[in-house]
Every structure is written in structure tokens, then in C-alpha cells.
Coordinates of C-alpha atoms in Angstrom, one line a residue:
X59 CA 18.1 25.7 -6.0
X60 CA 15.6 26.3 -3.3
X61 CA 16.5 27.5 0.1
X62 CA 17.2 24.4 1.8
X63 CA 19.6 22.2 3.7
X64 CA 22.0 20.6 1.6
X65 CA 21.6 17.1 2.0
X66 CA 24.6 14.4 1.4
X67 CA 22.5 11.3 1.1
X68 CA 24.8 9.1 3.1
X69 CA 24.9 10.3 6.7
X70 CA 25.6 13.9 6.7
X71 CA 24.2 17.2 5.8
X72 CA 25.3 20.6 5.2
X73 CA 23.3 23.7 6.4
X74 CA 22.0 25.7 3.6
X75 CA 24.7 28.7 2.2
X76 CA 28.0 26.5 2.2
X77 CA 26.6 25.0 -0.9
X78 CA 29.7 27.3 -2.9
X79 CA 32.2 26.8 -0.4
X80 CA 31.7 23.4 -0.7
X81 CA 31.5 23.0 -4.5
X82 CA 34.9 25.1 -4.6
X83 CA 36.9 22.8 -2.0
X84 CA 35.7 19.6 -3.8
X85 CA 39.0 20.0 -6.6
X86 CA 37.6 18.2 -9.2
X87 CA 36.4 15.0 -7.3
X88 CA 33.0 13.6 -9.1
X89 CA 29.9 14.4 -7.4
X90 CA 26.7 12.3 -9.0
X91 CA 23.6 14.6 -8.2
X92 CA 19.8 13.4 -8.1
X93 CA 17.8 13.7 -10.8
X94 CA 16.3 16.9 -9.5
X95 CA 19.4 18.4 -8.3
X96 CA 17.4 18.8 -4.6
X97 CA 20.5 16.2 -3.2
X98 CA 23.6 14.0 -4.2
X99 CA 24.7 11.0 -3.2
X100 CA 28.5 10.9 -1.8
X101 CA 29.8 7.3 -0.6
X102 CA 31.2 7.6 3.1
X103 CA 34.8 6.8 1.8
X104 CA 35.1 9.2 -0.8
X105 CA 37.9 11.6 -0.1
X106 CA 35.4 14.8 -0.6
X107 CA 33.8 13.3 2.9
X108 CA 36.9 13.3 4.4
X109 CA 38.1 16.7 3.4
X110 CA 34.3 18.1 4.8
X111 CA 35.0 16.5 8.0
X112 CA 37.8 17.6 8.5
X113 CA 37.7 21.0 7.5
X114 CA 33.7 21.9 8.3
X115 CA 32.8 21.5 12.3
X116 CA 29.5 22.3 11.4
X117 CA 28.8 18.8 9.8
X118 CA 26.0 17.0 11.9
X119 CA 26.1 13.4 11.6
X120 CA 23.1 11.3 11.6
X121 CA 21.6 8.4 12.3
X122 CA 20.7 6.3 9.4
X123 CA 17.1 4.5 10.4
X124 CA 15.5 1.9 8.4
X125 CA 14.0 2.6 5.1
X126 CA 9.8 3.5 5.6
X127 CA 7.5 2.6 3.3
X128 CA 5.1 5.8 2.4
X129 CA 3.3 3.3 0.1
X130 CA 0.7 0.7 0.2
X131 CA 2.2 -2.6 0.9
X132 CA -0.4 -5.4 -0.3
X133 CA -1.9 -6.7 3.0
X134 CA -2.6 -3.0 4.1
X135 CA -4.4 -2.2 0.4
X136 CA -6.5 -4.8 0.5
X137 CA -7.2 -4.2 4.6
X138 CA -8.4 -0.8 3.4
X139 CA -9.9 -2.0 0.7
X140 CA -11.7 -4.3 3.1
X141 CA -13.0 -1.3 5.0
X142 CA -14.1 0.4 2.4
X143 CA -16.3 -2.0 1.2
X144 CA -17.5 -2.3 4.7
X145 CA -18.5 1.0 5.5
X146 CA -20.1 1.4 1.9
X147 CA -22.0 -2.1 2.6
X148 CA -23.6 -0.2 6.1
X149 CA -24.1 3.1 4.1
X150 CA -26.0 1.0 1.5
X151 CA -27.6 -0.8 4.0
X152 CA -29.0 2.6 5.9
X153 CA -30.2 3.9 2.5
X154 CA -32.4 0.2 1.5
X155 CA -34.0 1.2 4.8
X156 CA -37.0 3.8 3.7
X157 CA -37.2 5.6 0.5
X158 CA -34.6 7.2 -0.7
X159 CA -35.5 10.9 -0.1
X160 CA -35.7 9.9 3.3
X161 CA -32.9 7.6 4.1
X162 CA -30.7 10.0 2.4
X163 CA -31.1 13.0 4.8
X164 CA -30.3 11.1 7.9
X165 CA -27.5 12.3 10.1
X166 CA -26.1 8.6 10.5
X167 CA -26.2 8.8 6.0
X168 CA -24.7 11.9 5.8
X169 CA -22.0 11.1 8.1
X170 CA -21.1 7.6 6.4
X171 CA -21.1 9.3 3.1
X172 CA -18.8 11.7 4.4
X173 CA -16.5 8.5 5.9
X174 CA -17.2 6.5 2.9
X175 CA -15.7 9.2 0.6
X176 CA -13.0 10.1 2.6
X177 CA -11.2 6.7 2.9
X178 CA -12.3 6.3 -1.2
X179 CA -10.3 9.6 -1.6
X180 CA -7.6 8.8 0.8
X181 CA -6.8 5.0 -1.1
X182 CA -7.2 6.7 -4.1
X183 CA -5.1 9.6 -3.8
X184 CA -2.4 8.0 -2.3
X185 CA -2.3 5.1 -4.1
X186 CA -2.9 6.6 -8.3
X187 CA -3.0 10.1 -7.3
X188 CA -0.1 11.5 -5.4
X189 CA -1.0 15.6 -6.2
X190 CA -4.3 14.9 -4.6
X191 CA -3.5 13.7 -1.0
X192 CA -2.2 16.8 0.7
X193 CA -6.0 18.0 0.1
X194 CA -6.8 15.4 1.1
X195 CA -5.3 15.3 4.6
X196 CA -5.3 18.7 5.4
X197 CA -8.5 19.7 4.1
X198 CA -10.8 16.4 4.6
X199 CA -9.8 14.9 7.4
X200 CA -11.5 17.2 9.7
X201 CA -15.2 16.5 8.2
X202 CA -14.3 12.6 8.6
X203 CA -12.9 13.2 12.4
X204 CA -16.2 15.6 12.7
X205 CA -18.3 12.5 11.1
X206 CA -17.1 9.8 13.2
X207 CA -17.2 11.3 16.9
X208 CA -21.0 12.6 15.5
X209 CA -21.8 8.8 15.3
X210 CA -19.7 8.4 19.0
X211 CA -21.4 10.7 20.7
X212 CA -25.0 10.6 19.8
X213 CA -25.5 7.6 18.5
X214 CA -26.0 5.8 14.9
X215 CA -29.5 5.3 15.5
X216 CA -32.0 8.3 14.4
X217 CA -35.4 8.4 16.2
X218 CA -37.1 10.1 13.8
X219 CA -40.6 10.2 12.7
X220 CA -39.0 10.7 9.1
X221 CA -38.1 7.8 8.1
X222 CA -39.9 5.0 10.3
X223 CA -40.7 3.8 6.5
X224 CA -39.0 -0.2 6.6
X225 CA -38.3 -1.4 2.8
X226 CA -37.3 -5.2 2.9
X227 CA -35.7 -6.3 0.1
X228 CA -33.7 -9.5 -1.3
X229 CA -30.3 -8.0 -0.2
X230 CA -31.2 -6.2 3.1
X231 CA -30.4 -8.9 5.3
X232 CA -27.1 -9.5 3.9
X233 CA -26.0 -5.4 3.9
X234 CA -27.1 -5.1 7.7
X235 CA -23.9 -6.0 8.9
X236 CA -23.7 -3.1 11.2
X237 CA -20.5 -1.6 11.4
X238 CA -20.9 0.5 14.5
X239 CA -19.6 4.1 15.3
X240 CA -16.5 2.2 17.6
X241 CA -15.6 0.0 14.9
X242 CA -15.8 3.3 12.3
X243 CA -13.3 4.9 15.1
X244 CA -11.1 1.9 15.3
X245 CA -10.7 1.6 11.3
X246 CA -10.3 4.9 11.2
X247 CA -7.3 5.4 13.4
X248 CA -5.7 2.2 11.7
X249 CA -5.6 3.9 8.4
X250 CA -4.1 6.7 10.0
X251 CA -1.5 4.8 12.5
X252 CA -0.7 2.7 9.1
X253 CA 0.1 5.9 7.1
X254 CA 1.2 8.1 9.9
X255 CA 4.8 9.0 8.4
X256 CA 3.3 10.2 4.9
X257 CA 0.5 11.9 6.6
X258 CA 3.5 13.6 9.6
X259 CA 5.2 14.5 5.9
X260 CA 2.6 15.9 4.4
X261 CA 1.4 17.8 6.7
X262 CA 5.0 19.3 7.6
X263 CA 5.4 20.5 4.2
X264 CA 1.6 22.1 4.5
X265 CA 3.0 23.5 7.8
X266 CA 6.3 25.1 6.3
X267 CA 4.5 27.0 3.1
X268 CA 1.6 28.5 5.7
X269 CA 1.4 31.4 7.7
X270 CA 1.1 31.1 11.2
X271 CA -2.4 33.0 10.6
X272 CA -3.2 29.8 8.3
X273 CA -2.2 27.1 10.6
X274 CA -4.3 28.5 14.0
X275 CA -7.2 29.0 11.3
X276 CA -7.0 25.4 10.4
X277 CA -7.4 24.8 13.9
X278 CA -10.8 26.7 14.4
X279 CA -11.7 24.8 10.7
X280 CA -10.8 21.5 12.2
X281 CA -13.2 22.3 15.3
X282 CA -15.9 23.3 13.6
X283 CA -16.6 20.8 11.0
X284 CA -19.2 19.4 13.4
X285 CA -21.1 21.9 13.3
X286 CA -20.8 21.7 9.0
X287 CA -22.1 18.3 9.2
X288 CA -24.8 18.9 11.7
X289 CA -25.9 22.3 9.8
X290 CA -26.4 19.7 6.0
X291 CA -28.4 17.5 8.4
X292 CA -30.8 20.5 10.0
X293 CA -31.1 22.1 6.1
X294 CA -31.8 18.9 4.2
X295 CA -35.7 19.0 4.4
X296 CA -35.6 22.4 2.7
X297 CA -33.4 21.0 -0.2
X298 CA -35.8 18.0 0.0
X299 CA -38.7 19.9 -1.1
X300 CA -36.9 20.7 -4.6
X301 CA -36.3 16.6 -5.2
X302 CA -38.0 15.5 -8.5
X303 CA -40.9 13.2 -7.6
X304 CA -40.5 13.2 -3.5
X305 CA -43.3 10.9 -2.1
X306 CA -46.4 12.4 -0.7
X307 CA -45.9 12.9 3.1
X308 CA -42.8 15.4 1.7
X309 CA -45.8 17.1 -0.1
X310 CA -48.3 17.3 2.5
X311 CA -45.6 18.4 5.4
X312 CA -43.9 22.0 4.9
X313 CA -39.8 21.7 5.4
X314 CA -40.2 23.5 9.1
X315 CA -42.4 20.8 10.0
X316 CA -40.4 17.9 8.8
X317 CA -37.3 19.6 10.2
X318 CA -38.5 19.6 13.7
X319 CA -40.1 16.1 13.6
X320 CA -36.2 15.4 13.5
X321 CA -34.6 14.5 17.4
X322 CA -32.9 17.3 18.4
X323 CA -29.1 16.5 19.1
X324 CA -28.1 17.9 22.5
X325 CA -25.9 20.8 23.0
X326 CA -23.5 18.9 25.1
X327 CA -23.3 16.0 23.1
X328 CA -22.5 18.3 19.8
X329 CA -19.9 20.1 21.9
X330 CA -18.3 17.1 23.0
X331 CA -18.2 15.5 19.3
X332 CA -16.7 19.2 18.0
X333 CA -13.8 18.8 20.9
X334 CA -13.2 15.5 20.2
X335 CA -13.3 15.5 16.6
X336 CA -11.2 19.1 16.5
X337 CA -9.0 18.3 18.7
X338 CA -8.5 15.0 17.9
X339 CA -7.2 16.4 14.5
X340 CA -5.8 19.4 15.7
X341 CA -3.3 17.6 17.8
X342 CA -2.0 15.5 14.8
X343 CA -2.0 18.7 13.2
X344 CA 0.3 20.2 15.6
X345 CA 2.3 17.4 17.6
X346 CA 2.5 14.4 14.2
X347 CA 5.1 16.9 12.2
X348 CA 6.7 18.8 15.0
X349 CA 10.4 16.9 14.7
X350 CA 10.9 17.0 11.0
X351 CA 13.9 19.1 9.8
X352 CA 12.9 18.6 5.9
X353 CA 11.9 17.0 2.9
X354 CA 13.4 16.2 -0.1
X355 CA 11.3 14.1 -2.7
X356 CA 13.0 12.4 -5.7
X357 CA 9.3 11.7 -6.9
X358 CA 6.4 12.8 -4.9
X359 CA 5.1 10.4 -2.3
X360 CA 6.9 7.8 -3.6
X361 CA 11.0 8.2 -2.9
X362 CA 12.6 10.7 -1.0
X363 CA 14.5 11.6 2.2
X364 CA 13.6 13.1 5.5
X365 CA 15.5 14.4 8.0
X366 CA 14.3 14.9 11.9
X367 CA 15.4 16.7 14.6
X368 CA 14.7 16.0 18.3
X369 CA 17.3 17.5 21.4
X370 CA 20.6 17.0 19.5
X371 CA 19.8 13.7 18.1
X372 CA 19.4 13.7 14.0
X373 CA 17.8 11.1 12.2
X374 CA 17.0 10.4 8.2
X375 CA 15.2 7.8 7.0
X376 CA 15.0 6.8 3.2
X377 CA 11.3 7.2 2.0
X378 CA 10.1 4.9 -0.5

């Protein structure tokens, strides 16, 4: 058995190393472990109870909270559904606005993508794909913070002399719904107010199997996705130059050229969108996690049992 607190399912728990003493005071009374053998289930009127309480002072009682659901109820899958579409209906939108090798290299494109893929990941993972979602959160999330205060703090519109190109087309009408960098923000803290308890979770058990080196270098990672983003954006004329079939201004500009045609995005403004964005996740990073005690899953990201701490007060909650 891992090192771990012992957990008694209903309303108490044992500190990891009286497992034995335990096991030999319980005199043949039945004890129906889990499935994994990570907890058991006792009922608050067996005589095994009893005889702890009675006999162990160290026996911290709990209070039982309601029961959380880690999953995807149906309103909230289809209200991310809803926003996925919505953000992949204003990327689609931004591409349909020039030609492709163009449109594509924006820094307004290349953060959607980054949004668009993130919440694809984040539905899927969570929702089909439960081994997925702790990269998901831990790694990811930073780029799609980094991505959305980008859009916040300079702007979703690019002034650039690179793609001024307008394509009209049947459907381009009907895709510029603009979903602006405030409503991107707004969606994308609901998803994470919505899910806060399996993300808290999941990034506690990161937490607990890292070094403290580990955790402050997620930090600086966090902070500097920003600067990731912003660096694809700079770069992209270069890679442009290798695209099959690019249309003839590529051919006639070198990349230097094209890449300062680009507005340049102010130093302050890049700063502020790397504190935000950082910090922003950086702080759930640190603060979302803090009062869990542990973690016991009966199947990954779908049942389990957490236990919290915070002053003297202990609290477990049924995960499910």
C-alpha cells in the first residue's frame, strides 16, 4: 500500500502507520475494502468504530460535505460545447478574411488556435480521456492564459500591411460573429470556475509528486508563455517562405521585410499580458490546491474521496 493516510470512508481517518495496529485490534470483525485496496468502507455503528474511538485519540473526525460532481453534467457539456463552437466559428471567420498563408500568421489566429485547442483538449480529455487532463491543466493552460490576456491587452485587431487582402465569401457574414477578447476571458474563467474542484485535484496531486525545484519552474513557464506565443507570431514569415505555392507578394517580399511590415506590440503591453497571464495561472497554481490533505481515486477522475484541511477544521467530500 502506498504511503498514505488511511482513510475510513464514513467520517473518520487514520494517520498513515497504525494501519497494523488497527488491523490487529479489529478481532475478526469484517472489513469490506475498495476495489483497489486504497480505502474501506466501515458503517458508523459497527463495533470496530467504536473500539477505534475509544481506544485511538488520534482519530480526527470530519465533516462529511455534499457529494461534487468532477464530471460533466449535461447543461455544462453542451455550454462548452457552445463555446467551442464559438470560438472555432471567430477563428474560422479570421482565417476567410485574406488568403490563407496570410490569415494564418496573425497574432489574433495564432492565439484563437491556441484557445480553440485548448478547450477541444480540455472537453475531450476530461470528458473520454481521463489520463490526458493533468497535461492538460498543468502543461496547457498557461499558453491559453498567455493567449487570452495577448488578445486583452493589445487588441484582436492586427494593423498590418499583411493581410489587408478582404475575401468575401457566401459564409463570411454569418462566421463574423465576433467573439471579443472580454467575452474569450469571460468563457474562459467559466470553464475553469465550473471545473475548479477537478482542476484544485489535479493539480494537488501534480503538486505532491514534484519537487519544489519543479513547482517554482512551472511558475517562470507559466509567465513566460507570452513571450512563446508572441515569438511563433515574430517567426512565422520565415516559415512562410517554405509554404508550397505562397502567393506572389510572399515571393517578391524577403521574410525581414514582411516581418517588420508587422505592428510592433509594445513592451509594456507584452509585460502586462505575461503578468497577467502568469500570474493569473500561477496563483491557481499555488492558492486552488493549498487545503487538500489527499486523494484517493476509486477510478480516475471519475469516483473518489478527498480529504481537506484548513485550521483544525477537516472536511471530505465524495468525488463522483
Amino acid at each position: 500500500m502506498k504511503k498514505r493516510p488511511l482513510v475510513i470512508l464514513d467520517d473518520y481517518f487514520v494517520k498513515d502507520g497504525q494501519l497494523s495496529e488497527l488491523l490487529e485490534s479489529n478481532n475478526g470483525i469484517d472489513i469490506a475494502w475498495a476495489s483497489k485496496g486504497d480505502y474501506f468502507e466501515i458503517p458508523s455503528d459497527n463495533p470496530f468504530i467504536k473500539r477505534l474511538l475509544s481506544t485511538h485519540t488520534t482519530l480526527r473526525r470530519w465533516t462529511r460535505t455534499s457529494a461534487i460532481q468532477v464530471t460533466y453534467s449535461t447543461w455544462l457539456y453542451n455550454i462548452h460545447l457552445a463555446i467551442i463552437a464559438a470560438v472555432g466559428a471567430r477563428l474560422l471567420s479570421g482565417l476567410t478574411a485574406a488568403p490563407l498563408i496570410y490569415s494564418l500568421g496573425t497574432l489574433v489566429t495564432i492565439c484563437l488556435c491556441v484557445v480553440l485547442s485548448y478547450h477541444t483538449l480540455f472537453f475531450v480529455s476530461l470528458n473520454y480521456r481521463p489520463v490526458w487532463f493533468e497535461h492538460t491543466v498543468v502543461y496547457f493552460s498557461p499558453f491559453a492564459w498567455a493567449a487570452i490576456w495577448l488578445l486583452v491587452c493589445i487588441g484582436d485587431r492586427e494593423t498590418s500591411t499583411v493581410a489587408v487582402v478582404d475575401m468575401d465569401g457566401p459564409f463570411r457574414g454569418l462566421l463574423d460573429r465576433r467573439v471579443g477578447p472580454l467575452a474569450l476571458l469571460l468563457m474562459h474563467i467559466f470553464v475553469w470556475y465550473m471545473r475548479r474542484t477537478v482542476i484544485g485535484i489535479t493539480v494537488f496531486e501534480r503538486k505532491v509528486r514534484a519537487s519544489a525545484f519543479e513547482n517554482w519552474s512551472h511558475r517562470m513557464y507559466s509567465v513566460l508563455a507570452a513571450l512563446a506565443i508572441v515569438f511563433v507570431w515574430r517567426i512565422y514569415p520565415y516559415l512562410a517562405t517554405f509554404w508550397d505555392g505562397h502567393v506572389s507578394d510572399m515571393e517578391r517580399k524577403p521574410p525581414r521585410e514582411l516581418a517588420d511590415e508587422r505592428s510592433q506590440i509594445g513592451v509594456l503591453r507584452l509585460i502586462a499580458a505575461m503578468l497577467a497571464s502568469g500570474g493569473t495561472h500561477a496563483i491557481w497554481y499555488s492558492f486552488i490546491s493549498y487545503a487538500y490533505h489527499m486523494v484517493v481515486w476509486k477510478e480516475y477522475l471519475r469516483e473518489g474521496l478527498a480529504v481537506w484541511v484548513v485550521d483544525d477544521s477537516v472536511m471530505c467530500t465524495k468525488l463522483h
